[in-house]
PDB file of C-alpha atoms in Angstrom:
ATOM      1  CA  SER A   1      98.703  84.282 118.162  1.00 42.00           C
ATOM      2  CA  GLN A   2     102.254  85.814 117.601  1.00 47.00           C
ATOM      3  CA  GLN A   3     104.876  84.271 115.463  1.00 58.00           C
ATOM      4  CA  GLY A   4     107.720  86.466 116.400  1.00 65.00           C
ATOM      5  CA  GLU A   5     108.768  87.623 119.837  1.00 78.00           C
ATOM      6  CA  GLU A   6     111.233  90.533 120.467  1.00 82.00           C
ATOM      7  CA  ASP A   7     113.498  90.872 123.121  1.00 84.00           C
ATOM      8  CA  PRO A   8     113.353  93.179 125.453  1.00 90.00           C
ATOM      9  CA  GLN A   9     110.004  94.354 125.479  1.00 91.00           C
ATOM     10  CA  ALA A  10     111.344  97.566 126.250  1.00 93.00           C
ATOM     11  CA  LEU A  11     114.816  99.357 126.026  1.00 95.00           C
ATOM     12  CA  SER A  12     116.016 102.677 127.230  1.00 96.00           C
ATOM     13  CA  ILE A  13     119.501 103.964 126.055  1.00 96.00           C
ATOM     14  CA  GLN A  14     121.415 107.035 125.867  1.00 97.00           C
ATOM     15  CA  GLU A  15     121.936 108.735 122.384  1.00 97.00           C
ATOM     16  CA  GLY A  16     124.801 107.915 120.760  1.00 97.00           C
ATOM     17  CA  GLU A  17     124.660 104.295 122.078  1.00 97.00           C
ATOM     18  CA  ASN A  18     123.969 101.262 120.156  1.00 97.00           C
ATOM     19  CA  ALA A  19     120.408  99.564 120.296  1.00 96.00           C
ATOM     20  CA  THR A  20     120.156  96.071 119.975  1.00 96.00           C
ATOM     21  CA  MET A  21     116.738  94.327 119.835  1.00 95.00           C
ATOM     22  CA  ASN A  22     116.325  90.448 119.213  1.00 95.00           C
ATOM     23  CA  CYS A  23     113.534  88.360 117.527  1.00 93.00           C
ATOM     24  CA  SER A  24     112.700  84.794 117.885  1.00 93.00           C
ATOM     25  CA  TYR A  25     109.831  82.789 115.453  1.00 90.00           C
ATOM     26  CA  LYS A  26     108.626  79.396 115.874  1.00 88.00           C
ATOM     27  CA  THR A  27     108.256  77.979 112.081  1.00 84.00           C
ATOM     28  CA  SER A  28     110.275  77.950 108.915  1.00 85.00           C
ATOM     29  CA  ILE A  29     110.166  81.276 107.222  1.00 86.00           C
ATOM     30  CA  ASN A  30     110.864  82.831 103.514  1.00 86.00           C
ATOM     31  CA  ASN A  31     111.930  85.982 104.602  1.00 90.00           C
ATOM     32  CA  LEU A  32     112.133  87.800 108.046  1.00 92.00           C
ATOM     33  CA  GLN A  33     111.275  91.880 108.296  1.00 94.00           C
ATOM     34  CA  TRP A  34     111.627  94.847 110.538  1.00 95.00           C
ATOM     35  CA  TYR A  35     109.218  97.891 111.037  1.00 96.00           C
ATOM     36  CA  ARG A  36     108.863 100.827 112.993  1.00 97.00           C
ATOM     37  CA  GLN A  37     106.350 102.205 114.765  1.00 96.00           C
ATOM     38  CA  ASN A  38     106.078 105.859 115.822  1.00 94.00           C
ATOM     39  CA  SER A  39     103.173 106.249 118.515  1.00 89.00           C
ATOM     40  CA  GLY A  40      99.731 106.294 116.658  1.00 82.00           C
ATOM     41  CA  ARG A  41     101.134 106.080 113.407  1.00 90.00           C
ATOM     42  CA  GLY A  42     101.480 103.238 110.953  1.00 92.00           C
ATOM     43  CA  LEU A  43     104.499 100.905 110.535  1.00 94.00           C
ATOM     44  CA  VAL A  44     107.372 101.732 108.378  1.00 96.00           C
ATOM     45  CA  HIS A  45     109.572  99.214 106.562  1.00 95.00           C
ATOM     46  CA  LEU A  46     112.962  98.834 107.703  1.00 97.00           C
ATOM     47  CA  ILE A  47     114.834  95.983 106.281  1.00 96.00           C
ATOM     48  CA  LEU A  48     113.837  92.445 104.989  1.00 94.00           C
ATOM     49  CA  ILE A  49     115.942  89.361 104.880  1.00 94.00           C
ATOM     50  CA  ARG A  50     115.865  86.393 102.991  1.00 92.00           C
ATOM     51  CA  SER A  51     116.310  83.073 104.697  1.00 91.00           C
ATOM     52  CA  ASN A  52     119.362  82.427 102.384  1.00 94.00           C
ATOM     53  CA  GLU A  53     120.798  85.584 103.800  1.00 96.00           C
ATOM     54  CA  ARG A  54     122.823  85.890 107.187  1.00 97.00           C
ATOM     55  CA  GLU A  55     123.373  89.746 107.330  1.00 98.00           C
ATOM     56  CA  LYS A  56     122.047  92.550 105.780  1.00 97.00           C
ATOM     57  CA  HIS A  57     122.998  96.449 106.169  1.00 97.00           C
ATOM     58  CA  SER A  58     120.925  99.417 105.787  1.00 96.00           C
ATOM     59  CA  GLY A  59     122.414 103.086 106.645  1.00 97.00           C
ATOM     60  CA  ARG A  60     122.627 102.699 110.685  1.00 97.00           C
ATOM     61  CA  LEU A  61     120.823  99.475 110.975  1.00 98.00           C
ATOM     62  CA  ARG A  62     122.381  95.564 110.758  1.00 98.00           C
ATOM     63  CA  VAL A  63     120.125  92.917 110.695  1.00 98.00           C
ATOM     64  CA  THR A  64     121.122  89.142 111.109  1.00 97.00           C
ATOM     65  CA  LEU A  65     119.167  86.119 110.754  1.00 97.00           C
ATOM     66  CA  ASP A  66     120.091  82.838 112.290  1.00 96.00           C
ATOM     67  CA  THR A  67     117.486  80.473 110.948  1.00 94.00           C
ATOM     68  CA  SER A  68     119.102  77.236 112.568  1.00 94.00           C
ATOM     69  CA  LYS A  69     118.021  79.456 115.876  1.00 94.00           C
ATOM     70  CA  LYS A  70     115.091  80.779 114.246  1.00 93.00           C
ATOM     71  CA  SER A  71     116.212  84.446 115.593  1.00 94.00           C
ATOM     72  CA  SER A  72     117.232  87.278 114.319  1.00 95.00           C
ATOM     73  CA  SER A  73     118.537  91.034 115.790  1.00 96.00           C
ATOM     74  CA  LEU A  74     118.186  94.458 114.496  1.00 97.00           C
ATOM     75  CA  LEU A  75     121.179  96.685 115.590  1.00 97.00           C
ATOM     76  CA  ILE A  76     120.980 100.216 115.519  1.00 97.00           C
ATOM     77  CA  THR A  77     124.509 102.217 115.749  1.00 97.00           C
ATOM     78  CA  ALA A  78     125.018 105.648 116.900  1.00 97.00           C
ATOM     79  CA  SER A  79     121.330 106.004 118.198  1.00 97.00           C
ATOM     80  CA  ARG A  80     119.387 109.494 118.056  1.00 97.00           C
ATOM     81  CA  ALA A  81     116.537 110.638 119.972  1.00 96.00           C
ATOM     82  CA  ALA A  82     114.405 110.585 116.658  1.00 96.00           C
ATOM     83  CA  ASP A  83     114.858 106.541 116.991  1.00 97.00           C
ATOM     84  CA  THR A  84     112.559 106.460 119.698  1.00 97.00           C
ATOM     85  CA  ALA A  85     109.870 104.291 118.702  1.00 97.00           C
ATOM     86  CA  SER A  86     108.463 100.689 118.739  1.00 95.00           C
ATOM     87  CA  TYR A  87     110.293  98.018 116.767  1.00 96.00           C
ATOM     88  CA  PHE A  88     108.480  95.026 115.294  1.00 94.00           C
ATOM     89  CA  CYS A  89     109.924  91.600 113.480  1.00 94.00           C
ATOM     90  CA  ALA A  90     107.585  90.243 111.335  1.00 92.00           C
ATOM     91  CA  THR A  91     108.131  86.482 109.479  1.00 88.00           C
ATOM     92  CA  GLY A  92     106.688  85.876 106.105  1.00 77.00           C
ATOM     93  CA  GLY A  93     105.995  81.882 105.933  1.00 61.00           C
ATOM     94  CA  GLU A  94     107.074  79.156 103.248  1.00 47.00           C
ATOM     95  CA  ARG A  95     104.457  79.066 100.699  1.00 46.00           C
ATOM     96  CA  LEU A  96     103.063  75.662 100.616  1.00 43.00           C
ATOM     97  CA  GLN A  97     102.108  74.118  97.380  1.00 40.00           C
ATOM     98  CA  ALA A  98      99.367  71.382  97.294  1.00 40.00           C
ATOM     99  CA  GLN A  99      98.458  69.150  94.517  1.00 37.00           C
ATOM    100  CA  LEU A 100      94.510  68.813  93.873  1.00 37.00           C
ATOM    101  CA  TRP A 101      94.350  66.399  90.715  1.00 36.00           C
ATOM    102  CA  SER A 102      95.643  68.324  87.960  1.00 36.00           C
ATOM    103  CA  ARG A 103      96.138  71.793  89.479  1.00 38.00           C
ATOM    104  CA  THR A 104      98.862  73.045  91.631  1.00 36.00           C
ATOM    105  CA  MET A 105      97.304  75.375  94.482  1.00 38.00           C
ATOM    106  CA  ASP A 106      99.376  78.142  96.089  1.00 42.00           C
ATOM    107  CA  SER A 107      98.740  78.604  99.592  1.00 46.00           C
ATOM    108  CA  SER A 108      98.333  82.156 101.012  1.00 55.00           C
ATOM    109  CA  TYR A 109     101.145  84.037 102.274  1.00 66.00           C
ATOM    110  CA  LYS A 110     100.930  85.864 105.920  1.00 75.00           C
ATOM    111  CA  LEU A 111     103.167  88.305 107.532  1.00 82.00           C
ATOM    112  CA  ILE A 112     103.255  87.867 111.071  1.00 85.00           C
ATOM    113  CA  PHE A 113     104.247  90.513 113.603  1.00 88.00           C
ATOM    114  CA  GLY A 114     105.617  90.167 116.827  1.00 88.00           C
ATOM    115  CA  SER A 115     104.996  91.776 120.052  1.00 88.00           C
ATOM    116  CA  GLY A 116     107.298  94.540 119.288  1.00 92.00           C
ATOM    117  CA  THR A 117     110.339  96.451 121.446  1.00 94.00           C
ATOM    118  CA  ARG A 118     109.800  99.774 122.596  1.00 95.00           C
ATOM    119  CA  LEU A 119     112.925 101.611 122.505  1.00 96.00           C
ATOM    120  CA  LEU A 120     113.254 105.058 124.346  1.00 97.00           C
ATOM    121  CA  VAL A 121     116.561 106.999 123.333  1.00 97.00           C
ATOM    122  CA  ARG A 122     117.218 109.558 125.873  1.00 96.00           C
ATOM    123  CA  PRO A 123     118.840 113.080 124.532  1.00 93.00           C
TER     124      PRO A 123
ATOM    125  CA  ASP B   1     104.403 109.471 103.452  1.00 86.00           C
ATOM    126  CA  SER B   2     103.746 106.132 102.689  1.00 89.00           C
ATOM    127  CA  GLY B   3     101.308 106.922  99.742  1.00 94.00           C
ATOM    128  CA  VAL B   4      98.406 104.710 101.491  1.00 97.00           C
ATOM    129  CA  THR B   5      95.379 106.369 102.702  1.00 97.00           C
ATOM    130  CA  GLN B   6      92.938 105.593 105.280  1.00 98.00           C
ATOM    131  CA  THR B   7      89.836 107.421 106.073  1.00 97.00           C
ATOM    132  CA  PRO B   8      88.261 108.264 108.489  1.00 97.00           C
ATOM    133  CA  LYS B   9      91.213 108.753 110.591  1.00 97.00           C
ATOM    134  CA  HIS B  10      88.882 108.387 113.836  1.00 97.00           C
ATOM    135  CA  LEU B  11      85.656 106.987 114.147  1.00 97.00           C
ATOM    136  CA  ILE B  12      83.645 106.911 117.204  1.00 97.00           C
ATOM    137  CA  THR B  13      80.358 104.768 117.580  1.00 97.00           C
ATOM    138  CA  ALA B  14      78.138 102.768 119.847  1.00 97.00           C
ATOM    139  CA  THR B  15      77.861  98.850 120.269  1.00 97.00           C
ATOM    140  CA  GLY B  16      75.866  97.054 117.584  1.00 97.00           C
ATOM    141  CA  GLN B  17      76.692  99.667 114.918  1.00 97.00           C
ATOM    142  CA  ARG B  18      78.099  99.168 111.556  1.00 98.00           C
ATOM    143  CA  VAL B  19      81.312 100.971 110.076  1.00 98.00           C
ATOM    144  CA  THR B  20      83.185 100.837 107.083  1.00 98.00           C
ATOM    145  CA  LEU B  21      86.928 101.859 106.730  1.00 98.00           C
ATOM    146  CA  ARG B  22      88.439 102.765 103.333  1.00 98.00           C
ATOM    147  CA  CYS B  23      91.808 102.330 102.087  1.00 98.00           C
ATOM    148  CA  SER B  24      93.425 103.507  99.091  1.00 98.00           C
ATOM    149  CA  PRO B  25      96.729 101.758  98.434  1.00 97.00           C
ATOM    150  CA  ARG B  26     100.224 103.059  96.815  1.00 97.00           C
ATOM    151  CA  SER B  27      99.700 103.564  93.259  1.00 95.00           C
ATOM    152  CA  GLY B  28     100.583 100.165  91.351  1.00 92.00           C
ATOM    153  CA  ASP B  29     100.486  98.062  94.647  1.00 95.00           C
ATOM    154  CA  LEU B  30      98.067  95.122  93.880  1.00 94.00           C
ATOM    155  CA  SER B  31      98.005  93.727  97.475  1.00 93.00           C
ATOM    156  CA  VAL B  32      96.162  95.247 100.159  1.00 95.00           C
ATOM    157  CA  TYR B  33      96.175  93.912 103.973  1.00 95.00           C
ATOM    158  CA  TRP B  34      94.240  94.788 106.636  1.00 96.00           C
ATOM    159  CA  TYR B  35      95.547  94.985 110.494  1.00 95.00           C
ATOM    160  CA  GLN B  36      93.859  95.164 113.886  1.00 95.00           C
ATOM    161  CA  GLN B  37      96.177  96.736 116.428  1.00 94.00           C
ATOM    162  CA  SER B  38      95.158  96.765 120.267  1.00 91.00           C
ATOM    163  CA  LEU B  39      97.032  96.844 123.756  1.00 84.00           C
ATOM    164  CA  ASP B  40      96.064  93.247 124.498  1.00 82.00           C
ATOM    165  CA  GLN B  41      96.125  91.592 121.083  1.00 81.00           C
ATOM    166  CA  GLY B  42      99.229  93.436 119.172  1.00 86.00           C
ATOM    167  CA  LEU B  43      99.031  93.689 115.708  1.00 90.00           C
ATOM    168  CA  GLN B  44      96.990  91.117 114.309  1.00 91.00           C
ATOM    169  CA  PHE B  45      96.697  90.218 110.570  1.00 92.00           C
ATOM    170  CA  LEU B  46      93.062  89.910 109.368  1.00 94.00           C
ATOM    171  CA  ILE B  47      92.967  89.851 105.819  1.00 94.00           C
ATOM    172  CA  HIS B  48      94.948  90.194 102.250  1.00 93.00           C
ATOM    173  CA  TYR B  49      93.509  90.591  98.613  1.00 94.00           C
ATOM    174  CA  TYR B  50      95.468  90.416  95.662  1.00 92.00           C
ATOM    175  CA  ASN B  51      94.203  92.527  92.475  1.00 93.00           C
ATOM    176  CA  GLY B  52      90.564  91.997  93.616  1.00 94.00           C
ATOM    177  CA  GLU B  53      90.678  88.556  95.067  1.00 93.00           C
ATOM    178  CA  GLU B  54      90.999  87.434  98.652  1.00 93.00           C
ATOM    179  CA  ARG B  55      94.399  85.640  99.453  1.00 90.00           C
ATOM    180  CA  ALA B  56      94.892  84.900 102.863  1.00 88.00           C
ATOM    181  CA  LYS B  57      92.556  85.130 106.159  1.00 90.00           C
ATOM    182  CA  GLY B  58      94.122  85.805 109.437  1.00 89.00           C
ATOM    183  CA  ASN B  59      91.973  86.443 112.833  1.00 81.00           C
ATOM    184  CA  ILE B  60      89.157  88.103 111.284  1.00 91.00           C
ATOM    185  CA  LEU B  61      86.002  87.469 112.917  1.00 94.00           C
ATOM    186  CA  GLU B  62      82.753  86.530 111.137  1.00 95.00           C
ATOM    187  CA  ARG B  63      81.462  89.914 111.734  1.00 96.00           C
ATOM    188  CA  PHE B  64      84.186  91.497 109.689  1.00 97.00           C
ATOM    189  CA  SER B  65      84.314  91.343 106.122  1.00 97.00           C
ATOM    190  CA  ALA B  66      86.348  93.154 103.295  1.00 97.00           C
ATOM    191  CA  GLN B  67      86.712  93.721  99.588  1.00 97.00           C
ATOM    192  CA  GLN B  68      88.750  94.964  96.894  1.00 97.00           C
ATOM    193  CA  PHE B  69      87.268  97.210  94.248  1.00 97.00           C
ATOM    194  CA  PRO B  70      88.491  96.990  90.559  1.00 96.00           C
ATOM    195  CA  ASP B  71      90.362 100.459  90.999  1.00 96.00           C
ATOM    196  CA  LEU B  72      92.456  98.364  93.841  1.00 96.00           C
ATOM    197  CA  HIS B  73      90.678 100.322  96.926  1.00 97.00           C
ATOM    198  CA  SER B  74      89.611  98.312  99.589  1.00 98.00           C
ATOM    199  CA  GLU B  75      87.130  98.519 102.518  1.00 98.00           C
ATOM    200  CA  LEU B  76      86.823  96.969 105.828  1.00 98.00           C
ATOM    201  CA  ASN B  77      83.146  96.059 107.053  1.00 98.00           C
ATOM    202  CA  LEU B  78      82.544  95.740 110.683  1.00 98.00           C
ATOM    203  CA  SER B  79      79.433  94.874 111.986  1.00 97.00           C
ATOM    204  CA  SER B  80      77.383  94.515 115.473  1.00 97.00           C
ATOM    205  CA  LEU B  81      80.353  96.167 116.830  1.00 97.00           C
ATOM    206  CA  GLU B  82      81.258  95.202 120.287  1.00 97.00           C
ATOM    207  CA  LEU B  83      83.588  97.181 122.893  1.00 96.00           C
ATOM    208  CA  GLY B  84      86.471  94.778 122.483  1.00 94.00           C
ATOM    209  CA  ASP B  85      86.200  95.800 118.777  1.00 96.00           C
ATOM    210  CA  SER B  86      87.913  99.251 119.812  1.00 96.00           C
ATOM    211  CA  ALA B  87      91.555  99.310 117.948  1.00 96.00           C
ATOM    212  CA  LEU B  88      93.620 100.771 115.383  1.00 97.00           C
ATOM    213  CA  TYR B  89      92.710  99.309 111.968  1.00 97.00           C
ATOM    214  CA  PHE B  90      95.514  99.646 109.564  1.00 97.00           C
ATOM    215  CA  CYS B  91      95.662  99.121 106.314  1.00 97.00           C
ATOM    216  CA  ALA B  92      99.274  97.940 104.069  1.00 96.00           C
ATOM    217  CA  SER B  93      99.770  97.678 100.441  1.00 96.00           C
ATOM    218  CA  SER B  94     102.377  96.039  98.646  1.00 93.00           C
ATOM    219  CA  VAL B  95     103.455  95.236  94.849  1.00 90.00           C
ATOM    220  CA  GLY B  96     103.214  91.665  95.609  1.00 81.00           C
ATOM    221  CA  GLU B  97     103.337  89.148  98.298  1.00 77.00           C
ATOM    222  CA  GLU B  98     106.739  88.264  99.942  1.00 79.00           C
ATOM    223  CA  GLN B  99     107.390  92.055  99.331  1.00 86.00           C
ATOM    224  CA  PRO B 100     107.641  95.216 101.948  1.00 91.00           C
ATOM    225  CA  GLN B 101     104.628  96.403 102.951  1.00 93.00           C
ATOM    226  CA  HIS B 102     103.577  99.948 103.272  1.00 95.00           C
ATOM    227  CA  PHE B 103     101.222 100.941 105.928  1.00 96.00           C
ATOM    228  CA  GLY B 104      98.684 103.863 105.971  1.00 97.00           C
ATOM    229  CA  ASP B 105      98.325 106.055 109.474  1.00 95.00           C
ATOM    230  CA  GLY B 106      95.155 103.857 110.347  1.00 97.00           C
ATOM    231  CA  THR B 107      91.818 104.667 111.731  1.00 98.00           C
ATOM    232  CA  ARG B 108      91.319 104.449 115.544  1.00 97.00           C
ATOM    233  CA  LEU B 109      87.895 103.066 115.952  1.00 97.00           C
ATOM    234  CA  SER B 110      86.537 103.678 119.534  1.00 97.00           C
ATOM    235  CA  ILE B 111      83.202 101.793 120.521  1.00 97.00           C
ATOM    236  CA  LEU B 112      81.427 103.603 123.300  1.00 93.00           C
TER     237      LEU B 112
END
């Protein structure tokens, strides 16, 4: 099952406009990442924001994180036709520690991807 | 170029068969992750290896198995293939957990 859900599922804008995509998630997280996928290709990491950060910038990208609302947004400013792709948020969960006798065991860390937003930037 | 290499790029086989997908991580990355991407299920985490040891399992079927070798390359074995196993299989690597993951271009598996 998906942890993150992006909204909208699809977005069509004119070149030069800004594109905003939202992501909501369900459980506590350590960090949230945004990835981009061109058709038929592998995902490319865009930006990582930690749970104690509220906003982060990278070039034309701005990511916000609101842990109280369990949501994040990705803003792409001054969009270009080359920005046409699918965008995914991915959440990394809390690492749980359990005491078993005298050993501390770390649980595994998993990155769970949302269903993605398909962005079309028209020239 | 992410530095992650997956082979083969395409694989066409029949139901009931067994295939092996191979992944070479970025130089220096100890973590390897496998994902399955299909139209109906989206991108699903399968399994994670760190420096040769299995670290996490996701929605991986019992018919599927993986391993990471001493040279850090990884293989995903899919057996008793069914039509529903047709998908893109991605490998990703990272320096460690909670770090950005770098994806290969995937293996497109088609079951006829």
